[in-house]
Amino acid sequence: MKNKPNWGVIGLGVMGTGLSRNFAKKGIHLALYNRHIEGVEENIAEKHCQKYPELETALPYEDLSLFIHAVEIPRKILLMLPAGVVIDSVLNQLTPLLSNGDIIIDGGNSHFEDTEKRVIEFAGIGIYFLGMGVSGGEEGALNGPSLMLGGDKHAYSLVSKELEIIAAKNSNGTPCCAYLGSGGAGHFVKMIHNGIEYAEMQLLAEVFELTQADPKHDLISIKKIFSKWQKTSSESYLLKVTLSVLNYTKKGHPFINLIKDEASNKGTGAWATASGAKLGNANSMMAAALYARFTSSDKVTREAMAKHFSKIKTNHAISLDALKKAYDVSRLINHHQGFEMIREASLIFGWKINLSSVALVWSEGCILKSTLMFSLIDVFKSNKKILEFSPFIREINSGMQAWEETLDSGIKHRIPLGCFSSAWNYFLAITQKQSNANLIQAQRDYFGAHGFKRTDIKNEVLHHGPWSSKKN
Ligand code: 6PG
């Protein structure tokens, strides 16, 4: 009879099942728990142990107390549950069953602020709590995810061996698993991963729409373009996914044409966008990508509006070389915004996140893996921002005309390029020595007496304008 397992997994959905199978394949003994819902979820853990050979020796449970007592103290309990009330409910049931020194790992897409609170609450009762961002989808969970940990550093040292075993390994053989900082650092980094992911996906969607607008390009030529790009520094998992989905057909017709053009989302992109506003961070590309999803999902309004406004007809040629250059520089802006948001949040929350470690964890296993991401491991070792890194500065400077040409193509073809234009406008604003914000400050002080700093007075004191005497 095997010893009691040190690990238990709660929640056998797609990701929980994939990770459990991954653990088991690597020889890690497990107890498995899934809730019992009459007629909906019955004997799930038992069925998994029968269905998957690698789970044959795992211990299946539907009773939480029996499950917990089957795991060897100090217990390592991985929660793979939907964020929010479900996790709260299970944690409430778990708490009285746990022993001092047990470790809870929340592997769901929980909000980092919830994790910040949980780390403190559980520490108060002698339980370690870790927030773990998991990226890579079903395939990643089964064969090697990217794992982003936050919480108690000692607790991480107690679970890192097994997590590094199941994690993806990058081309250097390094596990894509890291302790990123205290509290909610892991879930924050995962949230920004998803924000960058939204914008990467939206950029590809805008490239796809632009190429289709030019009658010279049909789906076959678009796939050829993407295949060519995949062999260059534009390479990425998301470009590979895009190429794959475009290759599917049904009865000889492109499957993509059978999919309704209404994008949904499970919320992490919205959290990332909202966090930017809360932290005072101009994460404009992930916001643009989110808003593009919102607009697309309102198909009824779009169809009604389309009747009032004519679609332009133009044979304006779209340069594929310009499009690729614009795509590449817009990705640099997207990654710059995401990493700078992590840098700023790390300072605000005191997480001390190492951006090179973040790039390393994202260099394999996750949705954002790409040639660009792998190069960022060393870029951030130099402690430079992406927009301060000479090779990227040269790439952007040499891509300006192509970027302009691509945006012009979108205007001439009346195609909404939310992400391309957001990248462009952010770049212009962040590289502008003198902005138009002095007028904003004057307006605010005129009607709200909010004050402003003066260019001719070298201090941070706020002054007021001479408007009050002449207000009409
Ligand atoms: C990942 C993905 C994943 C994502 C879901 C839903 O890193 O594996 O980012 O965690 O949350 O695919 O994404 P949406 O927010 O687009 O629904």
Short mmCIF file of C-alpha atoms and ligand atoms in Angstrom, two decimals:
data_model
loop_
_atom_site.label_atom_id
_atom_site.label_comp_id
_atom_site.label_asym_id
_atom_site.label_seq_id
_atom_site.Cartn_x
_atom_site.Cartn_y
_atom_site.Cartn_z
CA MET A 1 0.00 0.00 0.00
CA LYS A 2 1.44 3.40 -1.03
CA ASN A 3 2.12 6.00 1.67
CA LYS A 4 -0.46 8.72 2.13
CA PRO A 5 -0.18 11.34 -0.63
CA ASN A 6 1.29 14.75 0.25
CA TRP A 7 -0.76 16.40 -2.50
CA GLY A 8 -4.47 16.79 -3.00
CA VAL A 9 -6.33 18.43 -5.90
CA ILE A 10 -9.77 19.98 -5.45
CA GLY A 11 -11.77 20.63 -8.63
CA LEU A 12 -11.54 18.27 -11.60
CA GLY A 13 -12.62 20.57 -14.43
CA VAL A 14 -10.53 20.86 -17.58
CA MET A 15 -7.53 22.48 -15.87
CA GLY A 16 -7.79 20.49 -12.61
CA THR A 17 -7.91 17.21 -14.51
CA GLY A 18 -4.99 18.19 -16.76
CA LEU A 19 -2.81 19.19 -13.82
CA SER A 20 -3.76 16.06 -11.82
CA ARG A 21 -2.79 13.85 -14.76
CA ASN A 22 0.43 15.82 -15.15
CA PHE A 23 1.32 15.36 -11.45
CA ALA A 24 0.50 11.62 -11.66
CA LYS A 25 2.50 11.11 -14.86
CA LYS A 26 5.50 12.55 -13.01
CA GLY A 27 5.02 10.00 -10.21
CA ILE A 28 3.45 12.36 -7.68
CA HIS A 29 0.91 10.51 -5.50
CA LEU A 30 -2.43 12.35 -5.22
CA ALA A 31 -5.77 12.49 -3.53
CA LEU A 32 -8.51 13.87 -5.79
CA TYR A 33 -11.72 15.62 -4.79
CA ASN A 34 -14.66 16.79 -6.84
CA ARG A 35 -17.99 17.95 -5.44
CA HIS A 36 -21.10 15.77 -5.73
CA ILE A 37 -24.09 17.33 -7.54
CA GLU A 38 -26.94 14.88 -8.11
CA GLY A 39 -27.33 14.22 -11.79
CA VAL A 40 -24.65 16.79 -12.75
CA GLU A 41 -21.33 15.83 -11.13
CA GLU A 42 -21.31 12.37 -9.61
CA ASN A 43 -18.24 10.24 -8.77
CA ILE A 44 -16.05 12.45 -10.99
CA ALA A 45 -12.84 11.65 -9.10
CA GLU A 46 -13.60 7.92 -9.15
CA LYS A 47 -14.38 8.02 -12.87
CA HIS A 48 -11.11 9.87 -13.58
CA CYS A 49 -9.13 7.20 -11.72
CA GLN A 50 -10.78 4.56 -13.90
CA LYS A 51 -10.48 6.54 -17.15
CA TYR A 52 -6.86 7.73 -16.95
CA PRO A 53 -4.17 5.07 -16.37
CA GLU A 54 -1.85 7.60 -14.74
CA LEU A 55 -4.54 8.25 -12.07
CA GLU A 56 -5.00 4.55 -11.29
CA THR A 57 -3.28 4.84 -7.89
CA ALA A 58 -4.71 8.27 -7.04
CA LEU A 59 -7.24 8.33 -4.15
CA PRO A 60 -10.71 9.58 -5.28
CA TYR A 61 -13.14 11.39 -2.94
CA GLU A 62 -16.46 13.21 -2.93
CA ASP A 63 -16.33 13.79 0.84
CA LEU A 64 -14.13 16.79 1.65
CA SER A 65 -13.29 15.65 5.19
CA LEU A 66 -12.26 12.15 4.09
CA PHE A 67 -10.26 13.75 1.26
CA ILE A 68 -8.37 16.07 3.61
CA HIS A 69 -7.60 13.32 6.11
CA ALA A 70 -6.26 11.14 3.32
CA VAL A 71 -3.48 13.68 2.65
CA GLU A 72 -0.24 13.57 4.68
CA ILE A 73 0.49 16.59 6.90
CA PRO A 74 1.84 19.16 5.97
CA ARG A 75 -0.80 18.94 3.26
CA LYS A 76 -0.30 20.53 -0.18
CA ILE A 77 -3.82 21.26 -1.43
CA LEU A 78 -4.27 22.64 -4.95
CA LEU A 79 -7.60 24.39 -5.65
CA MET A 80 -8.62 24.41 -9.32
CA LEU A 81 -11.96 26.20 -9.02
CA PRO A 82 -13.72 29.14 -10.69
CA ALA A 83 -12.74 32.47 -9.10
CA GLY A 84 -15.03 34.22 -6.64
CA VAL A 85 -17.83 32.68 -4.56
CA VAL A 86 -16.95 29.06 -5.36
CA ILE A 87 -13.44 29.44 -3.95
CA ASP A 88 -14.76 31.32 -0.91
CA SER A 89 -17.28 28.57 -0.23
CA VAL A 90 -14.73 25.75 -0.54
CA LEU A 91 -12.19 27.65 1.60
CA ASN A 92 -14.86 28.08 4.31
CA GLN A 93 -15.51 24.31 4.27
CA LEU A 94 -11.77 23.53 4.20
CA THR A 95 -10.57 25.80 7.01
CA PRO A 96 -11.81 23.72 9.99
CA LEU A 97 -10.36 20.55 8.43
CA LEU A 98 -6.81 21.87 7.96
CA SER A 99 -3.80 21.54 10.28
CA ASN A 100 -1.13 24.07 11.21
CA GLY A 101 1.48 24.29 8.45
CA ASP A 102 -0.79 23.01 5.67
CA ILE A 103 -0.41 24.77 2.30
CA ILE A 104 -3.32 25.92 0.13
CA ILE A 105 -2.50 26.79 -3.50
CA ASP A 106 -5.22 28.65 -5.42
CA GLY A 107 -4.57 27.78 -9.08
CA GLY A 108 -7.71 29.50 -10.39
CA ASN A 109 -7.86 32.88 -12.15
CA SER A 110 -8.57 34.62 -8.83
CA HIS A 111 -8.37 38.38 -8.51
CA PHE A 112 -5.04 39.39 -6.97
CA GLU A 113 -6.76 41.57 -4.38
CA ASP A 114 -8.66 38.52 -3.09
CA THR A 115 -5.37 36.61 -2.90
CA GLU A 116 -3.70 39.47 -1.02
CA LYS A 117 -6.44 39.18 1.64
CA ARG A 118 -6.43 35.35 1.75
CA VAL A 119 -2.66 35.16 2.27
CA ILE A 120 -3.03 37.35 5.36
CA GLU A 121 -6.19 35.65 6.68
CA PHE A 122 -4.76 32.14 6.42
CA ALA A 123 -1.39 33.16 7.87
CA GLY A 124 -3.41 34.27 10.91
CA ILE A 125 -4.53 30.66 11.49
CA GLY A 126 -1.16 29.04 10.73
CA ILE A 127 -2.02 27.99 7.17
CA TYR A 128 0.15 28.96 4.17
CA PHE A 129 -1.76 30.39 1.18
CA LEU A 130 -0.23 30.72 -2.28
CA GLY A 131 -1.89 32.32 -5.34
CA MET A 132 -0.78 30.54 -8.51
CA GLY A 133 -1.43 31.90 -11.99
CA VAL A 134 -1.65 28.99 -14.43
CA SER A 135 -1.30 29.56 -18.15
CA GLY A 136 -1.32 27.25 -21.15
CA GLY A 137 -4.91 26.06 -21.29
CA GLU A 138 -5.83 22.37 -21.32
CA GLU A 139 -2.73 21.29 -23.26
CA GLY A 140 -0.48 23.27 -20.94
CA ALA A 141 -2.07 21.84 -17.80
CA LEU A 142 -1.53 18.30 -19.08
CA ASN A 143 1.94 18.61 -20.59
CA GLY A 144 3.55 21.64 -18.99
CA PRO A 145 1.94 24.91 -17.84
CA SER A 146 3.51 28.21 -17.00
CA LEU A 147 3.17 28.71 -13.24
CA MET A 148 3.26 32.14 -11.56
CA LEU A 149 3.40 31.94 -7.74
CA GLY A 150 2.77 34.61 -5.13
CA GLY A 151 2.37 34.48 -1.36
CA ASP A 152 4.60 33.16 1.43
CA LYS A 153 8.13 32.50 0.12
CA HIS A 154 8.80 29.68 2.60
CA ALA A 155 5.58 27.98 1.55
CA TYR A 156 6.77 28.17 -2.05
CA SER A 157 9.99 26.40 -1.08
CA LEU A 158 7.86 23.54 0.30
CA VAL A 159 5.95 23.03 -3.01
CA SER A 160 8.45 24.23 -5.65
CA LYS A 161 9.99 20.80 -6.29
CA GLU A 162 6.76 19.22 -7.55
CA LEU A 163 5.55 22.39 -9.31
CA GLU A 164 8.83 22.68 -11.22
CA ILE A 165 8.52 19.00 -12.19
CA ILE A 166 5.09 19.52 -13.81
CA ALA A 167 5.86 22.98 -15.27
CA ALA A 168 6.77 23.57 -18.91
CA LYS A 169 10.51 23.68 -19.64
CA ASN A 170 11.83 26.35 -22.01
CA SER A 171 14.45 25.77 -24.74
CA ASN A 172 17.17 26.02 -22.06
CA GLY A 173 15.43 23.28 -20.07
CA THR A 174 14.49 25.82 -17.36
CA PRO A 175 11.14 25.20 -15.61
CA CYS A 176 8.61 27.96 -16.37
CA CYS A 177 7.64 28.18 -12.72
CA ALA A 178 8.72 30.93 -10.34
CA TYR A 179 7.97 32.59 -7.05
CA LEU A 180 7.28 36.16 -8.16
CA GLY A 181 6.55 37.96 -4.92
CA SER A 182 4.43 38.17 -1.79
CA GLY A 183 0.66 38.32 -1.53
CA GLY A 184 -1.23 38.51 -4.81
CA ALA A 185 1.88 38.92 -7.00
CA GLY A 186 1.33 35.62 -8.84
CA HIS A 187 -2.31 36.32 -9.66
CA PHE A 188 -1.49 39.91 -10.64
CA VAL A 189 1.13 38.69 -13.11
CA LYS A 190 -1.36 36.16 -14.52
CA MET A 191 -3.93 38.94 -14.89
CA ILE A 192 -1.44 41.04 -16.87
CA HIS A 193 -0.55 37.96 -18.90
CA ASN A 194 -4.19 37.86 -19.94
CA GLY A 195 -4.28 41.59 -20.63
CA ILE A 196 -1.29 41.29 -22.97
CA GLU A 197 -2.91 38.17 -24.45
CA TYR A 198 -6.11 40.06 -25.27
CA ALA A 199 -4.14 42.72 -27.14
CA GLU A 200 -1.98 40.15 -28.98
CA MET A 201 -5.15 38.36 -30.09
CA GLN A 202 -6.79 41.64 -31.14
CA LEU A 203 -3.71 42.69 -33.16
CA LEU A 204 -3.93 39.38 -35.05
CA ALA A 205 -7.65 39.89 -35.63
CA GLU A 206 -6.96 43.37 -37.04
CA VAL A 207 -4.19 41.99 -39.29
CA PHE A 208 -6.63 39.31 -40.49
CA GLU A 209 -9.35 41.87 -41.27
CA LEU A 210 -6.90 44.21 -43.03
CA THR A 211 -5.48 41.46 -45.25
CA GLN A 212 -9.00 40.32 -46.15
CA ALA A 213 -9.93 43.87 -47.15
CA ASP A 214 -7.47 43.76 -50.03
CA PRO A 215 -9.05 41.77 -52.94
CA LYS A 216 -5.56 40.55 -53.85
CA HIS A 217 -5.58 38.35 -50.72
CA ASP A 218 -7.83 35.34 -50.17
CA LEU A 219 -7.72 32.96 -47.21
CA ILE A 220 -5.02 30.86 -48.86
CA SER A 221 -2.72 33.83 -49.31
CA ILE A 222 -3.44 35.05 -45.77
CA LYS A 223 -2.42 31.65 -44.42
CA LYS A 224 0.75 31.83 -46.54
CA ILE A 225 1.49 35.26 -45.03
CA PHE A 226 1.04 33.98 -41.47
CA SER A 227 3.17 30.90 -42.23
CA LYS A 228 5.93 33.20 -43.51
CA TRP A 229 5.71 35.42 -40.45
CA GLN A 230 5.89 32.37 -38.17
CA LYS A 231 9.41 31.74 -39.52
CA THR A 232 10.57 35.22 -38.44
CA SER A 233 10.87 37.15 -35.16
CA SER A 234 7.07 37.57 -35.34
CA GLU A 235 6.81 33.92 -34.26
CA SER A 236 4.40 33.27 -31.40
CA TYR A 237 2.06 30.63 -30.03
CA LEU A 238 -0.91 32.90 -30.80
CA LEU A 239 0.20 33.30 -34.43
CA LYS A 240 0.46 29.50 -34.60
CA VAL A 241 -3.05 29.16 -33.11
CA THR A 242 -4.38 31.73 -35.60
CA LEU A 243 -2.84 29.81 -38.51
CA SER A 244 -4.25 26.54 -37.16
CA VAL A 245 -7.82 27.78 -36.77
CA LEU A 246 -7.72 29.22 -40.31
CA ASN A 247 -6.72 25.80 -41.66
CA TYR A 248 -9.91 24.08 -40.50
CA THR A 249 -12.69 23.50 -43.03
CA LYS A 250 -16.18 21.97 -42.93
CA LYS A 251 -17.46 20.38 -46.14
CA GLY A 252 -14.70 22.17 -48.01
CA HIS A 253 -15.54 25.60 -46.61
CA PRO A 254 -13.37 27.59 -44.14
CA PHE A 255 -14.61 26.77 -40.63
CA ILE A 256 -13.83 30.34 -39.52
CA ASN A 257 -16.81 31.53 -41.58
CA LEU A 258 -19.13 29.40 -39.42
CA ILE A 259 -18.11 31.22 -36.21
CA LYS A 260 -20.26 34.18 -35.09
CA ASP A 261 -18.25 37.41 -34.80
CA GLU A 262 -19.19 38.09 -31.15
CA ALA A 263 -16.20 37.84 -28.80
CA SER A 264 -16.81 37.01 -25.14
CA ASN A 265 -14.50 36.94 -22.14
CA LYS A 266 -14.27 35.42 -18.69
CA GLY A 267 -13.17 38.61 -16.99
CA THR A 268 -9.39 38.64 -16.57
CA GLY A 269 -8.93 41.19 -19.37
CA ALA A 270 -11.50 43.41 -17.71
CA TRP A 271 -9.69 43.11 -14.37
CA ALA A 272 -6.40 44.02 -16.09
CA THR A 273 -7.99 47.06 -17.74
CA ALA A 274 -9.63 48.19 -14.48
CA SER A 275 -6.38 47.68 -12.57
CA GLY A 276 -4.62 50.01 -15.01
CA ALA A 277 -7.15 52.73 -14.24
CA LYS A 278 -6.85 52.06 -10.48
CA LEU A 279 -3.03 52.10 -10.57
CA GLY A 280 -2.88 55.14 -12.88
CA ASN A 281 -1.31 53.10 -15.66
CA ALA A 282 -1.97 53.83 -19.36
CA ASN A 283 -2.53 50.18 -20.34
CA SER A 284 -4.35 51.38 -23.43
CA MET A 285 -3.83 48.33 -25.66
CA MET A 286 -5.39 45.77 -23.35
CA ALA A 287 -8.23 48.24 -22.81
CA ALA A 288 -8.66 48.67 -26.58
CA ALA A 289 -8.71 44.89 -27.02
CA LEU A 290 -11.33 44.50 -24.30
CA TYR A 291 -13.51 47.24 -25.76
CA ALA A 292 -13.22 45.66 -29.20
CA ARG A 293 -14.64 42.47 -27.65
CA PHE A 294 -17.47 44.42 -25.99
CA THR A 295 -18.37 46.20 -29.26
CA SER A 296 -18.23 42.96 -31.24
CA SER A 297 -20.54 41.21 -28.79
CA ASP A 298 -23.28 43.80 -29.45
CA LYS A 299 -24.11 42.33 -32.87
CA VAL A 300 -27.73 43.54 -32.83
CA THR A 301 -26.67 47.17 -32.47
CA ARG A 302 -23.92 46.77 -35.04
CA GLU A 303 -26.34 45.35 -37.63
CA ALA A 304 -28.84 48.14 -36.94
CA MET A 305 -26.20 50.85 -37.12
CA ALA A 306 -24.70 49.43 -40.31
CA LYS A 307 -27.94 50.29 -42.12
CA HIS A 308 -27.39 54.01 -41.50
CA PHE A 309 -23.79 54.25 -42.59
CA SER A 310 -22.45 53.13 -45.96
CA LYS A 311 -19.44 50.83 -46.17
CA ILE A 312 -16.72 52.45 -48.24
CA LYS A 313 -15.55 50.82 -51.43
CA THR A 314 -11.84 51.22 -52.14
CA ASN A 315 -9.17 49.29 -53.98
CA HIS A 316 -6.44 50.82 -51.80
CA ALA A 317 -3.63 48.26 -51.81
CA ILE A 318 -2.40 47.04 -48.44
CA SER A 319 1.35 46.49 -48.14
CA LEU A 320 2.09 43.22 -46.37
CA ASP A 321 5.63 44.32 -45.58
CA ALA A 322 4.29 47.47 -43.91
CA LEU A 323 1.66 45.42 -42.10
CA LYS A 324 4.25 43.04 -40.66
CA LYS A 325 6.45 45.93 -39.46
CA ALA A 326 3.42 47.64 -37.88
CA TYR A 327 2.40 44.34 -36.25
CA ASP A 328 5.89 43.79 -34.83
CA VAL A 329 6.23 47.30 -33.35
CA SER A 330 2.68 47.21 -31.96
CA ARG A 331 3.59 43.97 -30.14
CA LEU A 332 6.59 45.76 -28.64
CA ILE A 333 4.26 48.45 -27.33
CA ASN A 334 1.85 45.82 -25.98
CA HIS A 335 4.60 43.98 -24.10
CA HIS A 336 6.05 47.29 -22.90
CA GLN A 337 2.72 48.38 -21.44
CA GLY A 338 2.17 45.02 -19.73
CA PHE A 339 5.61 44.72 -18.18
CA GLU A 340 5.65 48.36 -17.07
CA MET A 341 2.33 47.78 -15.35
CA ILE A 342 3.88 44.86 -13.44
CA ARG A 343 6.91 47.03 -12.57
CA GLU A 344 4.70 49.83 -11.22
CA ALA A 345 2.35 47.53 -9.31
CA SER A 346 5.35 45.74 -7.79
CA LEU A 347 6.59 49.08 -6.43
CA ILE A 348 3.14 50.02 -5.12
CA PHE A 349 2.47 46.63 -3.43
CA GLY A 350 6.10 45.96 -2.42
CA TRP A 351 6.23 42.64 -4.29
CA LYS A 352 9.82 43.11 -5.65
CA ILE A 353 8.89 41.27 -8.89
CA ASN A 354 11.84 40.47 -11.17
CA LEU A 355 10.65 41.17 -14.73
CA SER A 356 13.27 38.84 -16.20
CA SER A 357 11.74 36.02 -14.12
CA VAL A 358 8.31 36.94 -15.48
CA ALA A 359 9.61 36.75 -19.06
CA LEU A 360 11.24 33.41 -18.22
CA VAL A 361 8.04 31.96 -16.77
CA TRP A 362 6.26 33.15 -19.94
CA SER A 363 8.93 31.73 -22.29
CA GLU A 364 7.17 28.34 -22.56
CA GLY A 365 3.92 26.69 -21.60
CA CYS A 366 1.83 29.86 -21.64
CA ILE A 367 -0.34 31.55 -24.25
CA LEU A 368 2.16 34.43 -24.59
CA LYS A 369 5.21 32.30 -25.44
CA SER A 370 7.07 33.73 -28.45
CA THR A 371 10.47 34.57 -29.88
CA LEU A 372 9.98 38.11 -28.57
CA MET A 373 9.14 36.84 -25.07
CA PHE A 374 12.26 34.67 -24.94
CA SER A 375 14.40 37.70 -25.86
CA LEU A 376 12.88 39.70 -22.99
CA ILE A 377 14.49 37.39 -20.41
CA ASP A 378 17.84 39.08 -21.14
CA VAL A 379 16.36 42.51 -21.93
CA PHE A 380 15.05 42.81 -18.38
CA LYS A 381 18.34 41.54 -16.93
CA SER A 382 19.74 44.82 -18.27
CA ASN A 383 17.00 46.48 -16.16
CA LYS A 384 15.96 48.57 -19.21
CA LYS A 385 12.40 49.17 -20.32
CA ILE A 386 11.45 47.67 -23.69
CA LEU A 387 11.23 51.18 -25.21
CA GLU A 388 14.71 51.97 -23.86
CA PHE A 389 16.34 48.87 -25.38
CA SER A 390 18.47 49.94 -28.42
CA PRO A 391 17.49 47.10 -30.82
CA PHE A 392 13.80 47.81 -30.17
CA ILE A 393 14.35 51.58 -30.51
CA ARG A 394 15.93 50.96 -33.91
CA GLU A 395 13.09 48.61 -34.91
CA ILE A 396 10.45 51.19 -33.97
CA ASN A 397 12.26 54.10 -35.65
CA SER A 398 12.64 52.08 -38.85
CA GLY A 399 9.01 50.93 -38.63
CA MET A 400 7.37 54.35 -38.23
CA GLN A 401 6.50 54.81 -41.90
CA ALA A 402 5.12 51.29 -42.18
CA TRP A 403 3.10 51.83 -39.00
CA GLU A 404 1.66 55.04 -40.45
CA GLU A 405 0.92 53.31 -43.76
CA THR A 406 -0.94 50.49 -42.00
CA LEU A 407 -3.08 52.87 -39.97
CA ASP A 408 -3.77 54.78 -43.18
CA SER A 409 -4.93 51.53 -44.79
CA GLY A 410 -7.33 51.02 -41.92
CA ILE A 411 -8.71 54.51 -42.38
CA LYS A 412 -9.05 54.17 -46.16
CA HIS A 413 -10.77 50.77 -45.78
CA ARG A 414 -12.78 52.02 -42.75
CA ILE A 415 -11.57 49.10 -40.62
CA PRO A 416 -11.54 49.63 -36.83
CA LEU A 417 -7.90 49.19 -35.76
CA GLY A 418 -8.44 49.68 -32.03
CA CYS A 419 -5.20 48.01 -30.97
CA PHE A 420 -2.99 49.23 -33.80
CA SER A 421 -4.11 52.82 -33.24
CA SER A 422 -3.91 52.47 -29.47
CA ALA A 423 -0.29 51.36 -29.80
CA TRP A 424 0.43 54.27 -32.16
CA ASN A 425 -1.18 56.90 -29.92
CA TYR A 426 0.45 55.54 -26.76
CA PHE A 427 3.83 55.61 -28.50
CA LEU A 428 3.37 59.20 -29.70
CA ALA A 429 2.22 60.31 -26.24
CA ILE A 430 4.93 58.52 -24.24
CA THR A 431 7.69 59.85 -26.53
CA GLN A 432 6.36 63.43 -26.69
CA LYS A 433 8.62 65.95 -24.88
CA GLN A 434 5.91 68.64 -24.67
CA SER A 435 2.28 67.48 -24.39
CA ASN A 436 -1.08 69.30 -24.47
CA ALA A 437 -1.68 68.65 -20.76
CA ASN A 438 -0.90 72.27 -19.79
CA LEU A 439 -4.28 73.18 -21.29
CA ILE A 440 -5.94 70.43 -19.22
CA GLN A 441 -4.35 71.89 -16.10
CA ALA A 442 -5.49 75.41 -17.02
CA GLN A 443 -9.06 74.20 -17.62
CA ARG A 444 -9.10 72.27 -14.30
CA ASP A 445 -7.84 75.28 -12.40
CA TYR A 446 -10.21 77.71 -14.17
CA PHE A 447 -13.39 75.82 -13.18
CA GLY A 448 -12.18 73.78 -10.22
CA ALA A 449 -9.26 75.73 -8.72
CA HIS A 450 -7.27 72.47 -8.69
CA GLY A 451 -3.92 74.26 -9.15
CA PHE A 452 -0.97 73.48 -11.42
CA LYS A 453 2.82 73.43 -11.33
CA ARG A 454 4.63 76.29 -13.16
CA THR A 455 7.34 75.91 -15.83
CA ASP A 456 9.10 79.06 -14.61
CA ILE A 457 9.09 78.10 -10.91
CA LYS A 458 11.28 75.09 -10.06
CA ASN A 459 9.25 73.45 -7.29
CA GLU A 460 6.26 71.13 -6.87
CA VAL A 461 4.04 73.82 -5.36
CA LEU A 462 0.60 74.15 -7.00
CA HIS A 463 -0.31 77.59 -8.27
CA HIS A 464 -3.52 79.15 -9.57
CA GLY A 465 -4.14 81.14 -12.72
CA PRO A 466 -5.17 84.82 -12.93
CA TRP A 467 -8.69 83.86 -14.08
CA SER A 468 -10.78 84.66 -11.02
CA SER A 469 -10.55 88.47 -11.48
CA LYS A 470 -11.72 88.36 -15.08
CA LYS A 471 -14.18 85.45 -15.00
CA ASN A 472 -17.11 86.34 -17.26
C1 6PG B 1 -4.28 30.98 -20.27
C2 6PG B 1 -5.54 31.69 -20.71
C3 6PG B 1 -6.74 31.32 -19.84
C4 6PG B 1 -7.90 32.28 -20.11
C5 6PG B 1 -9.08 31.57 -20.72
C6 6PG B 1 -10.27 32.51 -20.85
O1 6PG B 1 -3.34 31.69 -19.89
O2 6PG B 1 -4.28 29.75 -20.35
O3 6PG B 1 -5.30 33.09 -20.57
O4 6PG B 1 -6.37 31.40 -18.46
O5 6PG B 1 -8.38 32.79 -18.93
O6 6PG B 1 -8.66 31.09 -21.96
O7 6PG B 1 -9.88 33.68 -21.45
P1 6PG B 1 -10.95 34.82 -21.81
O8 6PG B 1 -10.80 35.87 -20.76
O9 6PG B 1 -10.59 35.27 -23.19
O10 6PG B 1 -12.34 34.19 -21.75
#
